[in-house]
JSON list of C-alpha atoms in Angstrom, two decimals:
[
{"chain": "I", "resi": 1426, "resn": "MET", "atom": "CA", "xyz": [-4.24, 17.34, -15.10]},
{"chain": "I", "resi": 1427, "resn": "ILE", "atom": "CA", "xyz": [-5.03, 21.05, -15.01]},
{"chain": "I", "resi": 1428, "resn": "GLU", "atom": "CA", "xyz": [-8.58, 20.27, -13.88]},
{"chain": "I", "resi": 1429, "resn": "GLN", "atom": "CA", "xyz": [-7.24, 18.24, -10.95]},
{"chain": "I", "resi": 1430, "resn": "ALA", "atom": "CA", "xyz": [-4.84, 21.03, -10.03]},
{"chain": "I", "resi": 1431, "resn": "ILE", "atom": "CA", "xyz": [-7.64, 23.60, -10.14]},
{"chain": "I", "resi": 1432, "resn": "HIS", "atom": "CA", "xyz": [-9.80, 21.40, -7.94]},
{"chain": "I", "resi": 1433, "resn": "ALA", "atom": "CA", "xyz": [-6.98, 20.94, -5.39]},
{"chain": "I", "resi": 1434, "resn": "ARG", "atom": "CA", "xyz": [-6.21, 24.67, -5.38]},
{"chain": "I", "resi": 1435, "resn": "ALA", "atom": "CA", "xyz": [-9.90, 25.54, -4.94]},
{"chain": "I", "resi": 1436, "resn": "GLU", "atom": "CA", "xyz": [-10.16, 23.17, -1.97]},
{"chain": "I", "resi": 1437, "resn": "TRP", "atom": "CA", "xyz": [-7.07, 24.82, -0.50]},
{"chain": "I", "resi": 1438, "resn": "ALA", "atom": "CA", "xyz": [-8.66, 28.25, -0.90]},
{"chain": "I", "resi": 1439, "resn": "PHE", "atom": "CA", "xyz": [-11.90, 27.04, 0.72]},
{"chain": "I", "resi": 1440, "resn": "ALA", "atom": "CA", "xyz": [-9.88, 25.59, 3.59]},
{"chain": "I", "resi": 1441, "resn": "HIS", "atom": "CA", "xyz": [-7.98, 28.84, 3.99]},
{"chain": "I", "resi": 1442, "resn": "ILE", "atom": "CA", "xyz": [-11.23, 30.77, 4.20]},
{"chain": "I", "resi": 1443, "resn": "ALA", "atom": "CA", "xyz": [-12.58, 28.19, 6.65]},
{"chain": "I", "resi": 1444, "resn": "SER", "atom": "CA", "xyz": [-9.45, 28.60, 8.79]},
{"chain": "I", "resi": 1445, "resn": "LEU", "atom": "CA", "xyz": [-10.57, 32.12, 9.49]},
{"chain": "I", "resi": 1446, "resn": "ILE", "atom": "CA", "xyz": [-13.52, 30.60, 11.34]},
{"chain": "I", "resi": 1447, "resn": "SER", "atom": "CA", "xyz": [-11.63, 27.55, 12.71]},
{"chain": "I", "resi": 1448, "resn": "ARG", "atom": "CA", "xyz": [-13.01, 24.88, 10.36]},
{"chain": "I", "resi": 1449, "resn": "ALA", "atom": "CA", "xyz": [-10.11, 24.28, 7.99]},
{"chain": "I", "resi": 1450, "resn": "SER", "atom": "CA", "xyz": [-8.62, 20.86, 8.74]},
{"chain": "I", "resi": 1451, "resn": "VAL", "atom": "CA", "xyz": [-10.98, 18.82, 6.55]},
{"chain": "I", "resi": 1452, "resn": "GLY", "atom": "CA", "xyz": [-10.58, 21.20, 3.62]},
{"chain": "I", "resi": 1453, "resn": "TYR", "atom": "CA", "xyz": [-6.80, 21.18, 3.80]},
{"chain": "I", "resi": 1454, "resn": "GLU", "atom": "CA", "xyz": [-6.77, 17.38, 3.96]},
{"chain": "I", "resi": 1455, "resn": "ARG", "atom": "CA", "xyz": [-9.11, 17.15, 0.97]},
{"chain": "I", "resi": 1456, "resn": "ALA", "atom": "CA", "xyz": [-6.86, 19.52, -1.00]},
{"chain": "I", "resi": 1457, "resn": "ARG", "atom": "CA", "xyz": [-3.82, 17.37, -0.18]},
{"chain": "I", "resi": 1458, "resn": "VAL", "atom": "CA", "xyz": [-5.68, 14.21, -1.29]},
{"chain": "I", "resi": 1459, "resn": "LEU", "atom": "CA", "xyz": [-6.68, 15.87, -4.57]},
{"chain": "I", "resi": 1460, "resn": "ALA", "atom": "CA", "xyz": [-3.09, 17.00, -5.20]},
{"chain": "I", "resi": 1461, "resn": "GLU", "atom": "CA", "xyz": [-1.85, 13.47, -4.49]},
{"chain": "I", "resi": 1462, "resn": "ARG", "atom": "CA", "xyz": [-4.39, 12.03, -6.94]},
{"chain": "I", "resi": 1463, "resn": "ALA", "atom": "CA", "xyz": [-3.17, 14.48, -9.56]},
{"chain": "I", "resi": 1464, "resn": "GLY", "atom": "CA", "xyz": [0.35, 13.14, -8.98]},
{"chain": "I", "resi": 1465, "resn": "ASN", "atom": "CA", "xyz": [-0.91, 9.54, -9.18]},
{"chain": "I", "resi": 1466, "resn": "ASP", "atom": "CA", "xyz": [-2.51, 10.23, -12.55]},
{"chain": "I", "resi": 1467, "resn": "ASN", "atom": "CA", "xyz": [0.42, 12.22, -13.97]},
{"chain": "I", "resi": 1468, "resn": "GLN", "atom": "CA", "xyz": [3.55, 10.46, -12.80]},
{"chain": "I", "resi": 1469, "resn": "ASP", "atom": "CA", "xyz": [5.90, 11.97, -15.37]},
{"chain": "I", "resi": 1470, "resn": "ALA", "atom": "CA", "xyz": [4.59, 15.55, -15.41]},
{"chain": "I", "resi": 1471, "resn": "PRO", "atom": "CA", "xyz": [6.09, 18.47, -13.53]},
{"chain": "I", "resi": 1472, "resn": "CYS", "atom": "CA", "xyz": [4.12, 19.79, -10.58]},
{"chain": "I", "resi": 1473, "resn": "PRO", "atom": "CA", "xyz": [1.47, 22.21, -11.89]},
{"chain": "I", "resi": 1474, "resn": "THR", "atom": "CA", "xyz": [2.03, 25.87, -11.09]},
{"chain": "I", "resi": 1475, "resn": "LEU", "atom": "CA", "xyz": [-1.30, 25.96, -9.24]},
{"chain": "I", "resi": 1476, "resn": "LEU", "atom": "CA", "xyz": [0.15, 23.48, -6.71]},
{"chain": "I", "resi": 1477, "resn": "ALA", "atom": "CA", "xyz": [3.86, 24.33, -6.78]},
{"chain": "I", "resi": 1478, "resn": "ASP", "atom": "CA", "xyz": [3.65, 27.51, -4.71]},
{"chain": "I", "resi": 1479, "resn": "ILE", "atom": "CA", "xyz": [2.02, 25.76, -1.73]},
{"chain": "I", "resi": 1480, "resn": "ALA", "atom": "CA", "xyz": [4.53, 23.38, -0.17]},
{"chain": "I", "resi": 1481, "resn": "GLU", "atom": "CA", "xyz": [1.93, 20.95, 1.20]},
{"chain": "I", "resi": 1482, "resn": "LEU", "atom": "CA", "xyz": [0.23, 20.59, -2.19]},
{"chain": "I", "resi": 1483, "resn": "ALA", "atom": "CA", "xyz": [3.52, 20.23, -4.06]},
{"chain": "I", "resi": 1484, "resn": "GLU", "atom": "CA", "xyz": [4.66, 17.56, -1.59]},
{"chain": "I", "resi": 1485, "resn": "SER", "atom": "CA", "xyz": [1.34, 15.72, -1.98]},
{"chain": "I", "resi": 1486, "resn": "PHE", "atom": "CA", "xyz": [1.66, 15.83, -5.77]},
{"chain": "I", "resi": 1487, "resn": "ASP", "atom": "CA", "xyz": [5.20, 14.42, -5.52]},
{"chain": "I", "resi": 1488, "resn": "ALA", "atom": "CA", "xyz": [4.03, 11.72, -3.08]},
{"chain": "I", "resi": 1489, "resn": "GLY", "atom": "CA", "xyz": [1.33, 10.68, -5.54]},
{"chain": "I", "resi": 1490, "resn": "GLN", "atom": "CA", "xyz": [3.89, 10.38, -8.32]},
{"chain": "I", "resi": 1491, "resn": "ALA", "atom": "CA", "xyz": [6.22, 8.34, -6.09]},
{"chain": "I", "resi": 1492, "resn": "HIS", "atom": "CA", "xyz": [3.37, 6.03, -5.05]},
{"chain": "I", "resi": 1493, "resn": "THR", "atom": "CA", "xyz": [2.45, 5.35, -8.68]},
{"chain": "I", "resi": 1494, "resn": "ARG", "atom": "CA", "xyz": [6.07, 4.72, -9.68]},
{"chain": "I", "resi": 1495, "resn": "ASP", "atom": "CA", "xyz": [6.45, 2.27, -6.79]},
{"chain": "I", "resi": 1496, "resn": "ALA", "atom": "CA", "xyz": [3.21, 0.49, -7.67]},
{"chain": "I", "resi": 1497, "resn": "ASP", "atom": "CA", "xyz": [4.40, 0.18, -11.29]},
{"chain": "I", "resi": 1498, "resn": "ARG", "atom": "CA", "xyz": [7.74, -1.23, -10.09]},
{"chain": "I", "resi": 1499, "resn": "VAL", "atom": "CA", "xyz": [5.94, -3.82, -7.95]},
{"chain": "I", "resi": 1500, "resn": "GLU", "atom": "CA", "xyz": [3.61, -4.86, -10.77]},
{"chain": "I", "resi": 1501, "resn": "SER", "atom": "CA", "xyz": [6.54, -5.21, -13.20]},
{"chain": "I", "resi": 1502, "resn": "ALA", "atom": "CA", "xyz": [8.42, -7.40, -10.73]},
{"chain": "I", "resi": 1503, "resn": "LEU", "atom": "CA", "xyz": [5.30, -9.50, -10.13]},
{"chain": "I", "resi": 1504, "resn": "LEU", "atom": "CA", "xyz": [4.78, -10.00, -13.87]},
{"chain": "I", "resi": 1505, "resn": "ALA", "atom": "CA", "xyz": [8.40, -11.15, -14.16]},
{"chain": "I", "resi": 1506, "resn": "SER", "atom": "CA", "xyz": [8.11, -13.29, -10.99]},
{"chain": "I", "resi": 1507, "resn": "ASP", "atom": "CA", "xyz": [11.15, -11.38, -9.72]},
{"chain": "I", "resi": 1508, "resn": "TRP", "atom": "CA", "xyz": [10.58, -12.05, -6.02]},
{"chain": "I", "resi": 1509, "resn": "GLN", "atom": "CA", "xyz": [14.15, -11.01, -5.20]},
{"chain": "I", "resi": 1510, "resn": "ALA", "atom": "CA", "xyz": [13.51, -7.49, -6.54]},
{"chain": "I", "resi": 1511, "resn": "LEU", "atom": "CA", "xyz": [10.55, -7.32, -4.15]},
{"chain": "I", "resi": 1512, "resn": "GLY", "atom": "CA", "xyz": [12.63, -8.52, -1.20]},
{"chain": "I", "resi": 1513, "resn": "LEU", "atom": "CA", "xyz": [10.46, -11.62, -0.88]},
{"chain": "I", "resi": 1514, "resn": "PRO", "atom": "CA", "xyz": [11.15, -15.34, -1.05]},
{"chain": "I", "resi": 1515, "resn": "THR", "atom": "CA", "xyz": [9.86, -17.34, -3.99]},
{"chain": "I", "resi": 1516, "resn": "PRO", "atom": "CA", "xyz": [6.62, -19.24, -3.32]},
{"chain": "I", "resi": 1517, "resn": "THR", "atom": "CA", "xyz": [8.60, -22.48, -3.63]},
{"chain": "I", "resi": 1518, "resn": "ALA", "atom": "CA", "xyz": [11.20, -21.35, -1.08]},
{"chain": "I", "resi": 1519, "resn": "LEU", "atom": "CA", "xyz": [8.47, -20.18, 1.30]},
{"chain": "I", "resi": 1520, "resn": "LEU", "atom": "CA", "xyz": [6.64, -23.50, 1.00]},
{"chain": "I", "resi": 1521, "resn": "ALA", "atom": "CA", "xyz": [9.85, -25.45, 1.67]},
{"chain": "I", "resi": 1522, "resn": "GLN", "atom": "CA", "xyz": [10.65, -23.28, 4.70]},
{"chain": "I", "resi": 1523, "resn": "LEU", "atom": "CA", "xyz": [7.16, -23.63, 6.17]},
{"chain": "I", "resi": 1524, "resn": "LEU", "atom": "CA", "xyz": [7.12, -27.40, 5.71]},
{"chain": "I", "resi": 1525, "resn": "ALA", "atom": "CA", "xyz": [10.66, -27.79, 7.11]},
{"chain": "I", "resi": 1526, "resn": "SER", "atom": "CA", "xyz": [10.60, -25.44, 10.10]},
{"chain": "I", "resi": 1527, "resn": "GLY", "atom": "CA", "xyz": [6.94, -24.63, 10.62]},
{"chain": "I", "resi": 1528, "resn": "SER", "atom": "CA", "xyz": [7.23, -20.83, 10.49]},
{"chain": "I", "resi": 1529, "resn": "TYR", "atom": "CA", "xyz": [8.45, -17.90, 8.45]},
{"chain": "I", "resi": 1530, "resn": "SER", "atom": "CA", "xyz": [8.26, -14.13, 8.99]},
{"chain": "I", "resi": 1531, "resn": "ILE", "atom": "CA", "xyz": [7.60, -11.87, 6.01]},
{"chain": "I", "resi": 1532, "resn": "ASP", "atom": "CA", "xyz": [7.25, -8.10, 6.15]},
{"chain": "I", "resi": 1533, "resn": "GLY", "atom": "CA", "xyz": [5.92, -8.09, 9.72]},
{"chain": "I", "resi": 1534, "resn": "THR", "atom": "CA", "xyz": [3.62, -11.09, 9.27]},
{"chain": "I", "resi": 1535, "resn": "LEU", "atom": "CA", "xyz": [4.48, -14.44, 10.83]},
{"chain": "I", "resi": 1536, "resn": "LEU", "atom": "CA", "xyz": [3.25, -17.55, 9.03]},
{"chain": "I", "resi": 1537, "resn": "THR", "atom": "CA", "xyz": [3.02, -20.71, 11.13]},
{"chain": "I", "resi": 1538, "resn": "TRP", "atom": "CA", "xyz": [2.25, -24.19, 9.80]},
{"chain": "I", "resi": 1539, "resn": "GLU", "atom": "CA", "xyz": [0.67, -26.26, 12.56]},
{"chain": "I", "resi": 1540, "resn": "ARG", "atom": "CA", "xyz": [1.01, -29.86, 11.37]},
{"chain": "I", "resi": 1541, "resn": "ASP", "atom": "CA", "xyz": [-1.23, -31.42, 14.03]},
{"chain": "I", "resi": 1542, "resn": "LEU", "atom": "CA", "xyz": [-4.17, -29.20, 13.11]},
{"chain": "I", "resi": 1543, "resn": "GLU", "atom": "CA", "xyz": [-3.37, -29.02, 9.38]},
{"chain": "I", "resi": 1544, "resn": "VAL", "atom": "CA", "xyz": [-3.69, -25.22, 9.52]},
{"chain": "I", "resi": 1545, "resn": "THR", "atom": "CA", "xyz": [-1.41, -22.43, 8.37]},
{"chain": "I", "resi": 1546, "resn": "TRP", "atom": "CA", "xyz": [-1.86, -19.39, 10.61]},
{"chain": "I", "resi": 1547, "resn": "TYR", "atom": "CA", "xyz": [-0.74, -15.82, 10.20]},
{"chain": "I", "resi": 1548, "resn": "THR", "atom": "CA", "xyz": [-0.01, -13.28, 12.90]},
{"chain": "I", "resi": 1549, "resn": "ASN", "atom": "CA", "xyz": [-0.04, -9.79, 11.42]},
{"chain": "I", "resi": 1550, "resn": "ALA", "atom": "CA", "xyz": [2.15, -6.88, 12.51]},
{"chain": "I", "resi": 1551, "resn": "TYR", "atom": "CA", "xyz": [-0.50, -5.87, 15.08]},
{"chain": "I", "resi": 1552, "resn": "GLY", "atom": "CA", "xyz": [-0.55, -9.27, 16.80]},
{"chain": "I", "resi": 1553, "resn": "ILE", "atom": "CA", "xyz": [-3.85, -10.40, 15.24]},
{"chain": "I", "resi": 1554, "resn": "ASP", "atom": "CA", "xyz": [-4.04, -14.10, 14.35]},
{"chain": "I", "resi": 1555, "resn": "GLY", "atom": "CA", "xyz": [-5.99, -15.66, 11.53]},
{"chain": "I", "resi": 1556, "resn": "ALA", "atom": "CA", "xyz": [-6.12, -18.78, 9.41]},
{"chain": "I", "resi": 1557, "resn": "LEU", "atom": "CA", "xyz": [-4.41, -18.47, 6.03]},
{"chain": "I", "resi": 1558, "resn": "CYS", "atom": "CA", "xyz": [-5.15, -21.96, 4.73]},
{"chain": "I", "resi": 1559, "resn": "GLY", "atom": "CA", "xyz": [-4.96, -25.65, 5.56]},
{"chain": "I", "resi": 1560, "resn": "ARG", "atom": "CA", "xyz": [-1.75, -27.35, 4.51]},
{"chain": "I", "resi": 1561, "resn": "PRO", "atom": "CA", "xyz": [0.41, -24.72, 2.79]},
{"chain": "I", "resi": 1562, "resn": "ASP", "atom": "CA", "xyz": [0.42, -24.93, -1.00]},
{"chain": "I", "resi": 1563, "resn": "LEU", "atom": "CA", "xyz": [2.07, -22.96, -3.78]},
{"chain": "I", "resi": 1564, "resn": "ALA", "atom": "CA", "xyz": [-1.10, -21.23, -5.04]},
{"chain": "I", "resi": 1565, "resn": "VAL", "atom": "CA", "xyz": [-2.04, -19.85, -1.61]},
{"chain": "I", "resi": 1566, "resn": "LEU", "atom": "CA", "xyz": [1.53, -18.81, -0.83]},
{"chain": "I", "resi": 1567, "resn": "GLN", "atom": "CA", "xyz": [1.92, -17.08, -4.20]},
{"chain": "I", "resi": 1568, "resn": "ARG", "atom": "CA", "xyz": [-1.30, -15.13, -3.52]},
{"chain": "I", "resi": 1569, "resn": "PHE", "atom": "CA", "xyz": [-0.04, -14.22, -0.04]},
{"chain": "I", "resi": 1570, "resn": "LEU", "atom": "CA", "xyz": [3.32, -13.03, -1.44]},
{"chain": "I", "resi": 1571, "resn": "THR", "atom": "CA", "xyz": [1.59, -11.07, -4.22]},
{"chain": "I", "resi": 1572, "resn": "ASP", "atom": "CA", "xyz": [-0.67, -9.37, -1.65]},
{"chain": "I", "resi": 1573, "resn": "THR", "atom": "CA", "xyz": [2.35, -8.62, 0.54]},
{"chain": "I", "resi": 1574, "resn": "ALA", "atom": "CA", "xyz": [4.20, -7.05, -2.39]},
{"chain": "I", "resi": 1575, "resn": "ARG", "atom": "CA", "xyz": [1.17, -4.85, -3.08]},
{"chain": "I", "resi": 1576, "resn": "GLY", "atom": "CA", "xyz": [1.03, -3.71, 0.56]},
{"chain": "I", "resi": 1577, "resn": "ILE", "atom": "CA", "xyz": [-2.12, -5.65, 1.44]},
{"chain": "I", "resi": 1578, "resn": "GLU", "atom": "CA", "xyz": [-2.20, -6.60, 5.10]},
{"chain": "I", "resi": 1579, "resn": "TYR", "atom": "CA", "xyz": [-4.05, -9.61, 6.43]},
{"chain": "I", "resi": 1580, "resn": "GLY", "atom": "CA", "xyz": [-6.48, -9.39, 9.32]},
{"chain": "I", "resi": 1581, "resn": "PRO", "atom": "CA", "xyz": [-7.77, -6.30, 11.12]},
{"chain": "I", "resi": 1582, "resn": "VAL", "atom": "CA", "xyz": [-5.42, -3.31, 10.96]},
{"chain": "I", "resi": 1583, "resn": "PRO", "atom": "CA", "xyz": [-5.74, 0.00, 12.82]},
{"chain": "I", "resi": 1584, "resn": "HIS", "atom": "CA", "xyz": [-5.69, 2.22, 9.71]}
]
């Protein structure tokens, strides 16, 4: 962890020097990314002293730790098939809803089962449509819900 902290602090110093000649933004961003990675890799450690005295680096370290804790929570819930803890329907409930009503919205994505065409469509949060599968089935819907829990978005996204 100390090596990561040194690397982040060195990037910050380079960025600070670059700011004197108006070329700092990339260096500062790289330092924040390195501090966040250090937090990702050391989720239970206190913020290193090399990062703690610069608010942006300390916040990035903390954000990395929070991201890793959240990812661990999601993976634990997925292993236990605890869809409720993830705020998601079970694959069986989603399948029943799609077959009964033809649509269901999950985390900004609308799923639509079009019986006449035998296609299940998605419309992502950015209004982009795509085909998810033919007739909805449990395996495809479980994969979709797993991806959703992990923050994977379907279709083109602007970020």
